[in-house]
Every structure is written in structure tokens, then in C-alpha cells.
Coordinates of C-alpha atoms in Angstrom, one line a residue:
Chain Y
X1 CA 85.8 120.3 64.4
X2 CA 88.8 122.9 65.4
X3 CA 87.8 122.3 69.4
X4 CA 87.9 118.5 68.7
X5 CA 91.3 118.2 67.3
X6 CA 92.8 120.5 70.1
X7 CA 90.9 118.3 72.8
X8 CA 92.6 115.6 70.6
X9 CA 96.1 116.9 70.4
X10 CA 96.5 117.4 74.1
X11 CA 95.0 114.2 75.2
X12 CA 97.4 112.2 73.2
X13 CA 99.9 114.3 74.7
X14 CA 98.9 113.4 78.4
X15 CA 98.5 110.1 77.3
X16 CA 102.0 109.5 76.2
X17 CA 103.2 111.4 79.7
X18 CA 100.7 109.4 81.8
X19 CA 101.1 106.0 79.1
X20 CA 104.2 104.3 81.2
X21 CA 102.1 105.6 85.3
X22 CA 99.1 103.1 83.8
X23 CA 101.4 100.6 82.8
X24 CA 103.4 100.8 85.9
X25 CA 100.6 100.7 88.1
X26 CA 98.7 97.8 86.1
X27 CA 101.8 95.6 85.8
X28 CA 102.2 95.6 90.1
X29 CA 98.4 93.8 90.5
X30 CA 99.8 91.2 87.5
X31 CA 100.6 87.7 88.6
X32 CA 104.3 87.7 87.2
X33 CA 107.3 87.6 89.3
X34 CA 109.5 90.2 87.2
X35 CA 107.4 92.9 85.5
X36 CA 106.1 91.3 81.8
X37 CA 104.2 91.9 79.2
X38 CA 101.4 89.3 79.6
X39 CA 98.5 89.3 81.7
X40 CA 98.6 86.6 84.3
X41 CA 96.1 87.4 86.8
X42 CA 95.3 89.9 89.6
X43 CA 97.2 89.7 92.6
X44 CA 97.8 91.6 96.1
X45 CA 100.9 90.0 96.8
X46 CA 103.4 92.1 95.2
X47 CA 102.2 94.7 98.1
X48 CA 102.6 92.5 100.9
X49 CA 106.3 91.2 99.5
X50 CA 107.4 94.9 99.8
X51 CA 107.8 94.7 103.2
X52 CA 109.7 91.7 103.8
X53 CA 112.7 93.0 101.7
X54 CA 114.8 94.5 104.1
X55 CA 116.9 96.7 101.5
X56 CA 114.1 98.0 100.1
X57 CA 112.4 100.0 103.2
X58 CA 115.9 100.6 104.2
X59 CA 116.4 102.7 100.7
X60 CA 112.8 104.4 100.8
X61 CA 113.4 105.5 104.7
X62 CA 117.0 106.8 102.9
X63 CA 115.1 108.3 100.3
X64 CA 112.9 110.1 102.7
X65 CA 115.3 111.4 105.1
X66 CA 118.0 112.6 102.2
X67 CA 114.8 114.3 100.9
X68 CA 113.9 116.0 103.8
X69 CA 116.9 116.8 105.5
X70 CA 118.3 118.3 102.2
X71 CA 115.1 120.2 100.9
X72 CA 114.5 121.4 104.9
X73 CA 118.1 122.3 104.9
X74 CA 118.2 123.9 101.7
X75 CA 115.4 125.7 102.7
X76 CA 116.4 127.5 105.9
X77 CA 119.8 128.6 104.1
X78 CA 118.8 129.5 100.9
X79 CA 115.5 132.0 102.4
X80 CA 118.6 133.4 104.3
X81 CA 120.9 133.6 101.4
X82 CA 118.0 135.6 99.5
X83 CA 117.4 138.0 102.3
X84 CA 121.0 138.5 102.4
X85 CA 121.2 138.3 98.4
X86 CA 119.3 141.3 98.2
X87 CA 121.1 143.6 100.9
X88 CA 124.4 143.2 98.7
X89 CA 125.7 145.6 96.0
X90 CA 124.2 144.8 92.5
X91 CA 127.8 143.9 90.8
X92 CA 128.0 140.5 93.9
X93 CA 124.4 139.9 93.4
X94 CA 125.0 139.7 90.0
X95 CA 128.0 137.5 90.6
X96 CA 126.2 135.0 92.9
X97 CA 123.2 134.4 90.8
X98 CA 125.6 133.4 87.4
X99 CA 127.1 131.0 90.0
X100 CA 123.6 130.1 91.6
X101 CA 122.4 129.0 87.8
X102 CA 125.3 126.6 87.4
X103 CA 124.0 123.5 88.8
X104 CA 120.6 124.0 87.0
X105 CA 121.6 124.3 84.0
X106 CA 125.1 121.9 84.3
X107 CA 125.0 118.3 82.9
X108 CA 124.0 116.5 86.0
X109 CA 126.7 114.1 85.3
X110 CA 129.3 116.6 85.7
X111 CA 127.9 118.5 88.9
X112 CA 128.0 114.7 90.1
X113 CA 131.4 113.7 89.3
X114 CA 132.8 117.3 90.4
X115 CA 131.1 116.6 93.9
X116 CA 133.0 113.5 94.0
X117 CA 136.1 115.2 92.7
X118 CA 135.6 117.7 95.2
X119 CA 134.9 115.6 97.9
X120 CA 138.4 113.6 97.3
X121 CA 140.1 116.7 97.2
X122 CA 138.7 117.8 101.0
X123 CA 139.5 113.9 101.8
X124 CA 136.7 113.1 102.3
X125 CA 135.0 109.3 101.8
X126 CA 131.9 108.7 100.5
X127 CA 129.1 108.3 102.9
X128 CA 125.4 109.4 103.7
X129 CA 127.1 112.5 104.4
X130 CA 128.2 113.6 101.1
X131 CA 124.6 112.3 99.8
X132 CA 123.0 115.1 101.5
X133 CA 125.7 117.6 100.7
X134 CA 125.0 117.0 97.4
X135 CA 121.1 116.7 97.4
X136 CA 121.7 120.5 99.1
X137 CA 123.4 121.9 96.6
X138 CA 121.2 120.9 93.9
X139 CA 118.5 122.3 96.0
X140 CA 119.7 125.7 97.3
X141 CA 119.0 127.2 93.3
X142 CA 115.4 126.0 93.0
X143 CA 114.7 127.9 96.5
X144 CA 116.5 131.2 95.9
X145 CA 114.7 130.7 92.6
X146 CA 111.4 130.7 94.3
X147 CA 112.3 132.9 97.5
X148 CA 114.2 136.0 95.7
X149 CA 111.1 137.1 93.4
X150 CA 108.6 136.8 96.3
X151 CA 111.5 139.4 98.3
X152 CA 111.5 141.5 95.7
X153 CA 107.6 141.5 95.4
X154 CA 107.4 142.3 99.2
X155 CA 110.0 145.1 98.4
X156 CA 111.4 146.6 101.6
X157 CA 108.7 148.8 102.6
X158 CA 106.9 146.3 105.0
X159 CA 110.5 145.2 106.9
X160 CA 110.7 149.0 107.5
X161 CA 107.9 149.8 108.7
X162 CA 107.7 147.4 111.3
X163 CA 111.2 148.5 112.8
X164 CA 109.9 151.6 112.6
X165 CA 107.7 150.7 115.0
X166 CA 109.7 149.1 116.9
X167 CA 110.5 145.6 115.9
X168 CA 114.0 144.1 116.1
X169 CA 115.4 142.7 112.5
X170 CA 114.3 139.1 113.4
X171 CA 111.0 139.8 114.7
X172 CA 110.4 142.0 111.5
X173 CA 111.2 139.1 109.5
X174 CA 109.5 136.2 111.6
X175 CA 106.5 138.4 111.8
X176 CA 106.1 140.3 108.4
X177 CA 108.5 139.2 105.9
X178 CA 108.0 135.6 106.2
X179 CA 104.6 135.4 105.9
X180 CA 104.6 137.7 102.9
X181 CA 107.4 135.2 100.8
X182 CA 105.5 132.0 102.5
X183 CA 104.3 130.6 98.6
X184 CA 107.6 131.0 97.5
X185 CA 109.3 129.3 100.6
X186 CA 106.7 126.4 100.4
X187 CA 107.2 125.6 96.7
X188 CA 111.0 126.0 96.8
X189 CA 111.1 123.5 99.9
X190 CA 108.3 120.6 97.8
X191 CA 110.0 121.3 94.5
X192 CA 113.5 120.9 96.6
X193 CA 112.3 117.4 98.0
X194 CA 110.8 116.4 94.8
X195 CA 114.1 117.0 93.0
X196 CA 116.2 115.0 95.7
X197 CA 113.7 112.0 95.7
X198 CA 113.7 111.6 92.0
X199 CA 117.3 112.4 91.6
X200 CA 119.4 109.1 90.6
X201 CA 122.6 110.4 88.9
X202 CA 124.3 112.4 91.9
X203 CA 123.1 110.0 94.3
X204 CA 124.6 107.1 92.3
X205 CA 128.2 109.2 91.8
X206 CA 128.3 110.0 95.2
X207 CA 127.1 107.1 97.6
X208 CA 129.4 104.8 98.9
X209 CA 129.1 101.1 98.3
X210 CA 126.0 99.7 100.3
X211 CA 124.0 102.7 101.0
X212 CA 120.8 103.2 98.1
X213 CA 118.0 105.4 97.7
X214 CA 115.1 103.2 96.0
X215 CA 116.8 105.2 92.2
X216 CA 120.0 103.4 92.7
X217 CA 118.0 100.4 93.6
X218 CA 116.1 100.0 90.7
X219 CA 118.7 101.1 88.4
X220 CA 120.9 98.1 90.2
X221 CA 117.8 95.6 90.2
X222 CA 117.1 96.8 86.5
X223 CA 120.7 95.5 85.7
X224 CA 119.8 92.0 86.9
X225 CA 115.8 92.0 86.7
X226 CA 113.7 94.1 87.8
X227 CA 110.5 92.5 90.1
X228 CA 107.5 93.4 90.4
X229 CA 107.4 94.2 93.6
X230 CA 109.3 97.0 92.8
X231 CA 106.7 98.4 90.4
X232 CA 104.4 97.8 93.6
X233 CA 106.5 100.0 95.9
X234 CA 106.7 102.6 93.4
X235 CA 102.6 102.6 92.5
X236 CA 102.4 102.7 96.8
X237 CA 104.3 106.0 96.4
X238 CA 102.5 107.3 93.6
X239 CA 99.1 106.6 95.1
X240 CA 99.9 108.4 98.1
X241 CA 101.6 111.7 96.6
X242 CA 98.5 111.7 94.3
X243 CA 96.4 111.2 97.2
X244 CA 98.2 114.2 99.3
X245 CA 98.6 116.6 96.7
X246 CA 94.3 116.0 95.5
X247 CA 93.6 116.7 99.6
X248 CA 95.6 119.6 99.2
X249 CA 94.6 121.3 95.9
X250 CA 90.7 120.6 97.3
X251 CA 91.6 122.6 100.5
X252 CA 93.3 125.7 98.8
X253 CA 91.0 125.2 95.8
X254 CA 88.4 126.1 98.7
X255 CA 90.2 128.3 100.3
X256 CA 90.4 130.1 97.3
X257 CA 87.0 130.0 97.0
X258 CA 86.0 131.2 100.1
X259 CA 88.4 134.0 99.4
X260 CA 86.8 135.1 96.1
X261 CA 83.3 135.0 97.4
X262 CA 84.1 137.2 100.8
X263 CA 86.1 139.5 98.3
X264 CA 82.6 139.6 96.2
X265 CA 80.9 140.8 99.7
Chain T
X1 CA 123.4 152.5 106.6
X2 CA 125.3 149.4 106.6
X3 CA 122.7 146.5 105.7
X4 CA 124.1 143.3 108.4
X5 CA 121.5 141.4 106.6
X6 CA 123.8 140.3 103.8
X7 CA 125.9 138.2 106.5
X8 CA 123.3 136.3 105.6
X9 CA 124.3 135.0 102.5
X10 CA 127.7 133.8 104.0
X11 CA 126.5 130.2 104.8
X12 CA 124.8 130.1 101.1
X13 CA 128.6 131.0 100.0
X14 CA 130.1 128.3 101.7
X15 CA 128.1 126.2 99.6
X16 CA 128.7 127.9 96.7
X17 CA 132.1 127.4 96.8
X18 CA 132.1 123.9 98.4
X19 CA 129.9 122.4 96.1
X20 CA 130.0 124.4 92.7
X21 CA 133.1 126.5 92.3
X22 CA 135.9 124.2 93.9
X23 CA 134.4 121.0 92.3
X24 CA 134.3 122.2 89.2
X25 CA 137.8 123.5 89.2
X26 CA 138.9 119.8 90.5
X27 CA 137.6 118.6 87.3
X28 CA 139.2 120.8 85.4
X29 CA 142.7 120.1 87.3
X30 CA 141.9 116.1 87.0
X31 CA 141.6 116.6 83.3
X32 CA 144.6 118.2 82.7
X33 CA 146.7 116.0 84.5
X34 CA 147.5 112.2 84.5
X35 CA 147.5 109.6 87.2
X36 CA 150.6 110.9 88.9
X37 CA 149.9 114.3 88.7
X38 CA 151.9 115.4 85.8
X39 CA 150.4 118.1 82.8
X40 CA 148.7 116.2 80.5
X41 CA 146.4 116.5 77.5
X42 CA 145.8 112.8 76.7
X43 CA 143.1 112.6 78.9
X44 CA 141.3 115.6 76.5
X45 CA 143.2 114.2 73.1
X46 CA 141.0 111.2 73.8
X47 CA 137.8 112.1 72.6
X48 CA 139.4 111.1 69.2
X49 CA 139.5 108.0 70.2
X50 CA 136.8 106.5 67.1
X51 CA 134.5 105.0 70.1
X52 CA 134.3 107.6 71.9
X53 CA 133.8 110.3 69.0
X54 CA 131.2 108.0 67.8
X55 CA 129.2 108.4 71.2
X56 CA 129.9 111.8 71.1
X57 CA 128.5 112.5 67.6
X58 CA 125.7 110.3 68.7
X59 CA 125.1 111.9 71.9
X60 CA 125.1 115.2 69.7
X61 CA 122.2 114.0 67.2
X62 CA 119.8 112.2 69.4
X63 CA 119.8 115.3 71.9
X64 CA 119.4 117.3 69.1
X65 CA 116.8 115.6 67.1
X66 CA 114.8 115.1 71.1
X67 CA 114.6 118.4 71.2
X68 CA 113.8 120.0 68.1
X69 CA 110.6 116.8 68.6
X70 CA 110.1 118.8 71.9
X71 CA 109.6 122.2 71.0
X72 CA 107.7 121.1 67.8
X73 CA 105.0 119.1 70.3
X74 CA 105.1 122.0 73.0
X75 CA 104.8 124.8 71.1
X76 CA 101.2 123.7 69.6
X77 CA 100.5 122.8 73.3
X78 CA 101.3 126.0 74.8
X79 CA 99.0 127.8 71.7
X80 CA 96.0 125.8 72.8
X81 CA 96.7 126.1 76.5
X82 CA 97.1 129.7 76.2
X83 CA 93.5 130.6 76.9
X84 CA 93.1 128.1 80.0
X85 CA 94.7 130.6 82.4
X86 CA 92.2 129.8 85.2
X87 CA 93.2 126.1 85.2
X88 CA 96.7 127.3 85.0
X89 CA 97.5 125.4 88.3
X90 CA 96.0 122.0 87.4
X91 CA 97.6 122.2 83.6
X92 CA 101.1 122.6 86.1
X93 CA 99.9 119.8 88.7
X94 CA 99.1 117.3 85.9
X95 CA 102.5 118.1 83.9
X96 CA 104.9 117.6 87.7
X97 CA 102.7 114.8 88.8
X98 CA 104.6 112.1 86.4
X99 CA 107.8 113.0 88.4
X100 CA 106.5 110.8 91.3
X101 CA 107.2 107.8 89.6
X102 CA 110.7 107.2 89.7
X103 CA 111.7 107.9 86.1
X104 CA 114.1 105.0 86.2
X105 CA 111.0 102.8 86.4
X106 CA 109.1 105.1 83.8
X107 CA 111.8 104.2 81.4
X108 CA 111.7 100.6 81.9
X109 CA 108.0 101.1 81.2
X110 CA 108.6 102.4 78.0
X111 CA 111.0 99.2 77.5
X112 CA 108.1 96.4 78.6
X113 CA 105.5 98.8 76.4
X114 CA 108.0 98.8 73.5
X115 CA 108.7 95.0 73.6
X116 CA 107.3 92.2 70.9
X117 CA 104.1 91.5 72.9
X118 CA 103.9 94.7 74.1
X119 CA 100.6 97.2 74.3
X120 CA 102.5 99.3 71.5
X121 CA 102.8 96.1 69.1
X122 CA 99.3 94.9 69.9
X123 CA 97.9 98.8 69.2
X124 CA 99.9 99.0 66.4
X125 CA 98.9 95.6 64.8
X126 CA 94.9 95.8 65.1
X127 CA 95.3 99.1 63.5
X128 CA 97.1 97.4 60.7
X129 CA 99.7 98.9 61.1
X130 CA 102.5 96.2 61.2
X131 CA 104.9 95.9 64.0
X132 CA 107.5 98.0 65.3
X133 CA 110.5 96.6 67.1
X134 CA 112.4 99.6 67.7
X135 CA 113.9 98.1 71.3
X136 CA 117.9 98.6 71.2
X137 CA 118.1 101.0 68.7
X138 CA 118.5 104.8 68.5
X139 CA 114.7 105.3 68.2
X140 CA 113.9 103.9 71.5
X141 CA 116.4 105.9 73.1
X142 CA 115.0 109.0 71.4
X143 CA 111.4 108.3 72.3
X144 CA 112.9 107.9 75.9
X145 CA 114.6 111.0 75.8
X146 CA 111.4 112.8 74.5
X147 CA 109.3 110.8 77.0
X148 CA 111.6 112.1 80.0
X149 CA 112.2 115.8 78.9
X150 CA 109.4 116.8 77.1
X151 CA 107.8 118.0 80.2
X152 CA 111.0 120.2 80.9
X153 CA 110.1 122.1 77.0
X154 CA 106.2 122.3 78.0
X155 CA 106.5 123.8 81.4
X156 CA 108.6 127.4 80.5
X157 CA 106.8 127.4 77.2
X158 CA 103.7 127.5 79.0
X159 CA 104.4 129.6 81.9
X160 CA 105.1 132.3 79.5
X161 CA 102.4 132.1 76.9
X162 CA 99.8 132.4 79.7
X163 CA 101.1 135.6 80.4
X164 CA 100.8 136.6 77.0
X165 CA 97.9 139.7 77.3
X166 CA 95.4 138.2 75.5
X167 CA 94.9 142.1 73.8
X168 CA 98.0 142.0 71.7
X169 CA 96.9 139.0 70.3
X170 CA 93.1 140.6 69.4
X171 CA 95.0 143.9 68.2
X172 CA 96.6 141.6 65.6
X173 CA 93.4 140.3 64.4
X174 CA 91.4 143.4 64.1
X175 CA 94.5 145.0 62.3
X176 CA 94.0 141.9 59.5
X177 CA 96.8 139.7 60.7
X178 CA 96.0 136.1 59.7
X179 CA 96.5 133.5 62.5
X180 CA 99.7 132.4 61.1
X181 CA 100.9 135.4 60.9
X182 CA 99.8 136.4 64.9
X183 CA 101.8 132.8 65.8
X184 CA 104.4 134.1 63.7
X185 CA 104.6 137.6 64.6
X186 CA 103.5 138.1 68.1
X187 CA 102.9 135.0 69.9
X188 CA 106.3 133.2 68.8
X189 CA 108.7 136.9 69.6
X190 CA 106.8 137.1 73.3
X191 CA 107.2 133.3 73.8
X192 CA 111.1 133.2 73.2
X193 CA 112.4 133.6 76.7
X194 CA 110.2 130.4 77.5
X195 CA 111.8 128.4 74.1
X196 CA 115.3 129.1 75.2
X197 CA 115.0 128.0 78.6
X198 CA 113.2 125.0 77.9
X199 CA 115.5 123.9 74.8
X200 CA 118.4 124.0 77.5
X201 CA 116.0 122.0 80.0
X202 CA 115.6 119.5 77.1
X203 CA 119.0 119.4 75.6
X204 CA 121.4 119.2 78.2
X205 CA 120.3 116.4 80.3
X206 CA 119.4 114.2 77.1
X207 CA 122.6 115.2 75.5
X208 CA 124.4 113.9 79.1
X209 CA 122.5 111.3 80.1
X210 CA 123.2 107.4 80.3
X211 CA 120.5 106.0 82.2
X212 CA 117.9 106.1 79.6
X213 CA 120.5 104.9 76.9
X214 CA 121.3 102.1 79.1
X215 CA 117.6 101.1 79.7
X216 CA 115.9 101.6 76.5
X217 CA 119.7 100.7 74.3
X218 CA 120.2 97.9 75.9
X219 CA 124.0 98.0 75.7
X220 CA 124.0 98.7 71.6
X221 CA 123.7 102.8 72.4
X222 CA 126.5 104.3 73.6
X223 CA 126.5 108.0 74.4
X224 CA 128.8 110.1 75.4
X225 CA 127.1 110.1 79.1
X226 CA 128.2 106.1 78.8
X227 CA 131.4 106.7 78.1
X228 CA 132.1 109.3 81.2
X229 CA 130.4 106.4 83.7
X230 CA 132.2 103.7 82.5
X231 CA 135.6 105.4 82.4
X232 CA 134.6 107.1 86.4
X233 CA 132.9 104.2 87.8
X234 CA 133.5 100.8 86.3
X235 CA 137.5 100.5 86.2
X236 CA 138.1 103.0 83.8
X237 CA 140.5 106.6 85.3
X238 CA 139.2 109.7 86.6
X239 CA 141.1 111.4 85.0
X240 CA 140.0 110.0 81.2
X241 CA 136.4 110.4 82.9
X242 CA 137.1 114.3 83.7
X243 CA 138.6 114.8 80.1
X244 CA 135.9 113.5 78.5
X245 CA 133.5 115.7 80.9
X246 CA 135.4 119.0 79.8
X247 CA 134.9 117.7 75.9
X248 CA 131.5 117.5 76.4
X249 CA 131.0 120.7 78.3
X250 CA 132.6 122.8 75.6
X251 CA 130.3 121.6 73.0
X252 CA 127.4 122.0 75.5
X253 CA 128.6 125.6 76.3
X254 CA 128.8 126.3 72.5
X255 CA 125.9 124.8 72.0
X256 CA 124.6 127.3 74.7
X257 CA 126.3 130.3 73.0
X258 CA 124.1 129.7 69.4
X259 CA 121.4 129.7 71.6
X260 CA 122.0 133.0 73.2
X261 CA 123.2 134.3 69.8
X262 CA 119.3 134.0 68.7
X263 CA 117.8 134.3 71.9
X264 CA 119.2 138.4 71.5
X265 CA 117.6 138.6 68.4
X266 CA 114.8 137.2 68.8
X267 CA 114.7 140.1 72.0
X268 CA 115.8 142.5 69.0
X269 CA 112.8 142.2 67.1
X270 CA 110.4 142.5 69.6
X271 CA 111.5 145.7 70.7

């Protein structure tokens, strides 16, 4: 009775989180031009209207590249900034860390209208350019997040040891650092792009006029009607993260596996 | 031995003070001065303005009553998920996979679910329920500030109670503690550093945001997050919008400082 009502608890929980996904993905087969209530009928066509909307693959191909320039970007600088982090006296580590938790835990709104601010103050217009200067900034924290406890893991035992024998500083790192802080790097960089491709708040303060990622095109769309079509791209999406991320948890999940059973041997 | 490794924090500066430290002190200047650059403190007096007190009251309550609705469904959660320590990565997988729907569109889910002839009504009418029509009103836009950020309270609740050593917890039992009292006593002290950071997760961005007021509102909700895009976007002045911002992030940053007040003793008693 006890192990029923926790089963219970936490699938009404997942339900409620995974309640508006079913919805979303049901509503883009429906046969309704805007996103309704009412079944109409099953229907493909929402997929194929997708592509003929010009706008729309020009803001997922935004989407993309502001996700992956800013998350590879953020990437390379802030594994840097973390090997350099931890060579610095305590007090400035100190200092930079306060200062690297300020746009995590700052109203988004106001890390989006202080870019803007900022940006105006460098005179500087708004363009795809300040996009990605953004989308960087509220990525470098989640990767020195991920990078700095993996270096401090490592400890500097394994970087000396290889100059010791012989190794310059960046084949040292290349060649036994980096592979030791790899998980962290790797998560800091998908939960970098993740965080840029759903972001809509700093994207919408700091884009000029004509340039969308698909956020500030639904949030426009949602203003005057949303269609279905839209609930179609997104479901496309959706599908194929789900369908990268199973490929990959089956392939480490054997990995693993394998790992475990040679350790047994 | 001088370490030339730390030059490699200089581009990582750069951005710091590009993108954080220089910004934020631009607000601060816009706010404290008016259109033609002259020291001001009308653009700060105006929070008293009744509309935009109201929204900021509001903004104050529904962020408040989200989150305290957070914690009291994560908490339970993170007991029962305790335990499932080898499934820790799917439990994390299947609480991060919802993000890959835009939430924008997740939102106006919750608006087409939420409507007259929508799944909730037809649910909540064969259970005999009655209806609900809670579209436009300040329950929707809680329910769509729980929906968004409860994931945000589950996930640092979680990551620390699975590192809870499962021993402490037996210890309690066998020295008579009844369960309430092991929740109570050693579960809840060792789980704090996970409740703070995911009340600040939770409270923050619903306290800020407009998007899901907007959606799920429908124009009849206006926080405080409102307010600030109107004023910065749609024909309002910066430097009213940067006011406003400043309000808000002193009662955030109070807000904040209660927190920390009883995160340290919290820390206190489990020493």
C-alpha cells in the first residue's frame, strides 16, 4: 500500500511535467489550422507546411547556430578560464566566482536589459552579434560550473608529472588534463546549448528588429495566433533530441556495462 | 614559481566585465538619471505609482506562494527518490528532457489544456467534479509558474539527498527515531544546501518573469516583470524601465539575504 502511493505520487508528478509534451505533440497530427481543443482528425500536413515558411527555418537555423557558436565558444574560454581560475591566489578566485554566480542567479530580465544597456553604452546596435555575446555570457557560468570541480578532482598531480617527464604545458594539458575533466567539459558545453536554445528573454531584449530564434517566434506568433504548424516544428525537435539523447544513454549505458563486467574479471 | 597559466583567465575577464560588471553598472547609472542625463530619483520614486506597486505586490505573492507549492511537492519527491541512486541518471534525464520543448509553447499548452473544452474540464467533469475556469486569473499563472520551475526545486533537492549516506539515516532508526523525526532531524538539516538553491532557482525567475503572465493572464495579470518590458520595449523610457529593475532587485536581494539568514542556521545545527 506504502509502495503504491509513492509509485503514485511520483507518476502524477511526471505527468503534470510531461502533461503539456503529450498535448503538444497530439495537437500537431490534429486537423485544425491554429492549435485547439477539439479533435478534428489526424493529419501529416502540419509537417510538410513547416518547410514552406521561409521565417520559420530561417529562425531554427538561427537557433542552431546562436546555440552552437555560443555553447562551443563558451566552452573553449571558460575550460581556459578554469585552468587559469585555479593558478590564481585564493582572495581573486574568490572574487571571480561571486562575479561568475551573478548571471545565474540574476533576474534574467535584468541580465537582459543590462546587455542592452551595456551594449548602448559601447555603441553598439543590435544585431546577431550581440545575440551571441549574450547567449556566451549566460553560458560561460554553467561551464566553469562543470569544468572547475572536475580540475580540482584531477588535482595537479597528473599535469606535473607529465612535465616532469618532459611535456610542454599544452601538451600536458591536450594529453592528460583534458581527458581527465572530459565529463565535465561535455556536460557544461550540452547544458550551455541547451540553455541558449531554450532561452527567450535575452534573445528577445537583445535582437534587433527582424532577426528571431524560433522563442521569439512563437512568443510573436502567440500574440496573433499561434498555428499548428508550429506545434509541429517543435514535436520535430522534440522527437529528434529524444531520439539522440536514447542512442546515447543506450551506448554509455553499455559502455558502462562493459566496464563493470571487465572490472568484475 | 610563477603559474603563466592564470593568463588564462584573462579572456574569461573580458567577459566578465563586458557582459556582467559594466552592464550592470549602466543600469544602475540609467536609473538614477533622467532622459537628459540629469540626477534623478523619479525613475525609482515610481514604483509608488498604485499600478506598478500593485504588480509588484503581486509579483511578490505569486512567486512566493510558487514556491513554497515547489518545495512542498519536491521535498516528498526527493524522500522517495532517495533510495534510487542507481537510476540517478535517468531520474536527471527524464526531469531536463521537458526543456526541449520550447517552454513558450509548453505554456500555451497549459492555456489550450486549461480552456472550457479543454482535457482539464473534461477530467475534471466525469470525475464530478464541476468545472474549473481558472484561464486569466492569478491561478493559472501560478500553476504556470509551478509548471515551469518546479523542475528547477526538484533537481538540487535531489542531487543532494542521493548523497545522503544511507547509514545516518539507519543509525537514526536503530537509536528509536520515528520516521518523522529522521525527515525532521537528519534528512531535512543534510538536505538544506539543496532547498536554498533550489528556492532561489524557483523564486527569482517566477518572481521576474512576464512571459508566462502574459500567456496564461491573458493581459488581466500584470507583474512586475510586465511592467519593466512594457516601460523598456513598447514605448515606455529606459530609464523608468532601469528604475523599476533596481526596485525589484533590492527586494530580490533581500529576499536573498532571509534566505541566507536561515540557510546559516540551518548549517548551525547540523554541526
Amino acid at each position: 500500500m506504502k509502495k503504491f502511493g509513492k509509485a503514485l505520487y511520483i507518476g502524477l508528478i511526471f505527468l503534470f511535467l510531461y502533461l503539456p509534451i503529450f498535448t503538444l505533440v497530439l495537437l500537431s497530427f490534429n486537423d485544425s489550422k491554429t492549435p485547439s481543443s477539439t479533435w478534428r482528425g489526424f493529419t501529416l500536413k502540419w509537417f510538410a507546411e513547416i518547410f514552406s515558411r521561409e521565417e520559420w527555418i530561417e529562425a531554427l537555423i538561427n537557433t542552431l547556430v546562436i546555440g552552437l557558436l555560443a555553447a562551443g565558444i563558451a566552452t573553449v574560454i571558460g575550460v581556459a578560464a578554469s585552468v587559469g581560475i585555479m593558478a590564481i591566489s585564493r582572495r581573486q578566485r574568490i572574487v571571480i566566482l561571486q562575479l561568475t554566480n551573478i548571471p545565474m542567479v540574476n533576474a534574467e530580465i535584468v541580465t537582459a536589459i543590462s546587455l542592452v544597456l551595456g551594449f548602448a553604452l559601447f555603441g553598439l546596435s543590435l544585431s546577431m552579434g550581440t545575440i551571441l555575446f549574450a547567449h556566451i555570457c549566460f553560458c560561460l557560468p554553467y561551464v566553469i560550473l562543470n569544468v572547475m570541480p572536475k580540475l580540482r578532482q584531477t588535482g595537479n598531480i597528473s599535469y606535473e608529472a607529465a612535465r616532469d617527464l618532459g611535456a610542454g604545458p599544452v601538451k600536458a594539458f591536450f594529453s592528460v588534463v583534458l581527458p581527465d575533466i572530459m565529463p565535465g567539459v561535455v556536460t557544461g558545453f550540452l547544458m550551455s546549448f541547451t540553455m541558449s536554445v531554450d532561452d527567450f528573454v535575452i534573445t528577445y531584449f537583445t535582437r534587433p528588429v527582424g532577426i528571431n530564434t524560433l522563442s521569439t517566434l512563437i512568443y510573436s506568433q502567440q500574440k496573433v495566433g499561434l498555428r499548428t504548424s508550429m506545434c509541429a516544428l517543435s514535436t520535430l525537435i522534440f522527437l529528434l533530441v529524444l531520439l539522440v539523447l536514447l542512442v546515447r544513454m543506450f551506448l554509455t549505458g553499455r559502455a558502462a556495462a562493459d566496464k563493470s563486467t571487465n572490472g568484475g574479471v | 614559481m610563477s603559474d603563466k597559466r592564470k593568463f588564462l583567465a584573462s579572456p574569461y575577464i573580458v567577459f566578465i566585465l563586458c557582459g556582467t560588471v559594466i552592464p550592470l553598472l549602466a543600469v544602475l547609472y540609467y536609473a538614477l538619471v533622467d532622459k537628459d542625463g540629469n540626477l534623478t530619483f523619479s525613475n525609482l520614486a515610481s514604483i509608488a505609482d498604485p499600478v506598478h506597486l500593485k504588480s509588484l505586490g503581486l509579483s511578490l505573492l505569486l512567486a512566493l506562494i510558487c514556491t513554497v507549492i515547489c518545495l512542498l511537492l519536491a521535498f516528498p519527491l526527493g524522500l522517495m527518490l532517495r533510495k534510487s541512486g542507481g537510476k540517478k541518471g535517468f531520474i536527471i534525464f527524464m526531469l531536463i528532457l521537458p526543456m526541449w520543448m520550447n517552454f513558450l509553447l509548453r505554456t500555451i499548452a497549459w492555456k489550450i489544456l486549461l480552456q472550457k473544452n479543454g482535457f482539464i474540464n473534461v477530467i475534471f467533469t466525469s470525475l464530478g467534479l464541476g468545472e474549473i475556469d481558472i484561464l486569466n486569473t492569478p491561478s493559472a499563472v501560478v500553476l504556470g509558474l509551478v509548471y515551469d520551475f518546479l523542475p528547477f526545486m526538484i533537481l538540487p533537492i535531489y542531487n543532494v539527498m542521493v548523497k545522503i549516506d544511507n547509514s545516518l539515516v539507519e543509525a537514526a532508526y536503530d537509536l528509536g527515531a520515528t520516521p518523522f523525526k529522521v525527515v525532521r532531524d537528519v534528512i531535512l538539516p543534510m538536505s538544506m544546501p539543496g532547498i536554498i538553491s533550489g528556492i532561489t532557482m524557483t523564486f527569482v525567475p517566477a518572481m521576474t518573469t512576464f512571459a508566462i503572465s502574459e500567456i496564461l493572464g491573458g493581459n488581466k495579470i500584470l507583474l512586475i516583470g510586465n511592467v519593466i518590458e512594457l516601460e523598456f520595449l513598447h514605448g515606455g523610457s529606459r530609464n523608468v524601465g532601469s528604475g523599476l529593475s533596481m526596485v525589484m532587485m533590492f527586494f530580490i536581494l533581500i529576499s536573498m539575504a532571509l534566505l541566507n539568514k536561515f540557510d546559516k542556521n540551518g548549517e548551525g545545527t547540523v554541526v
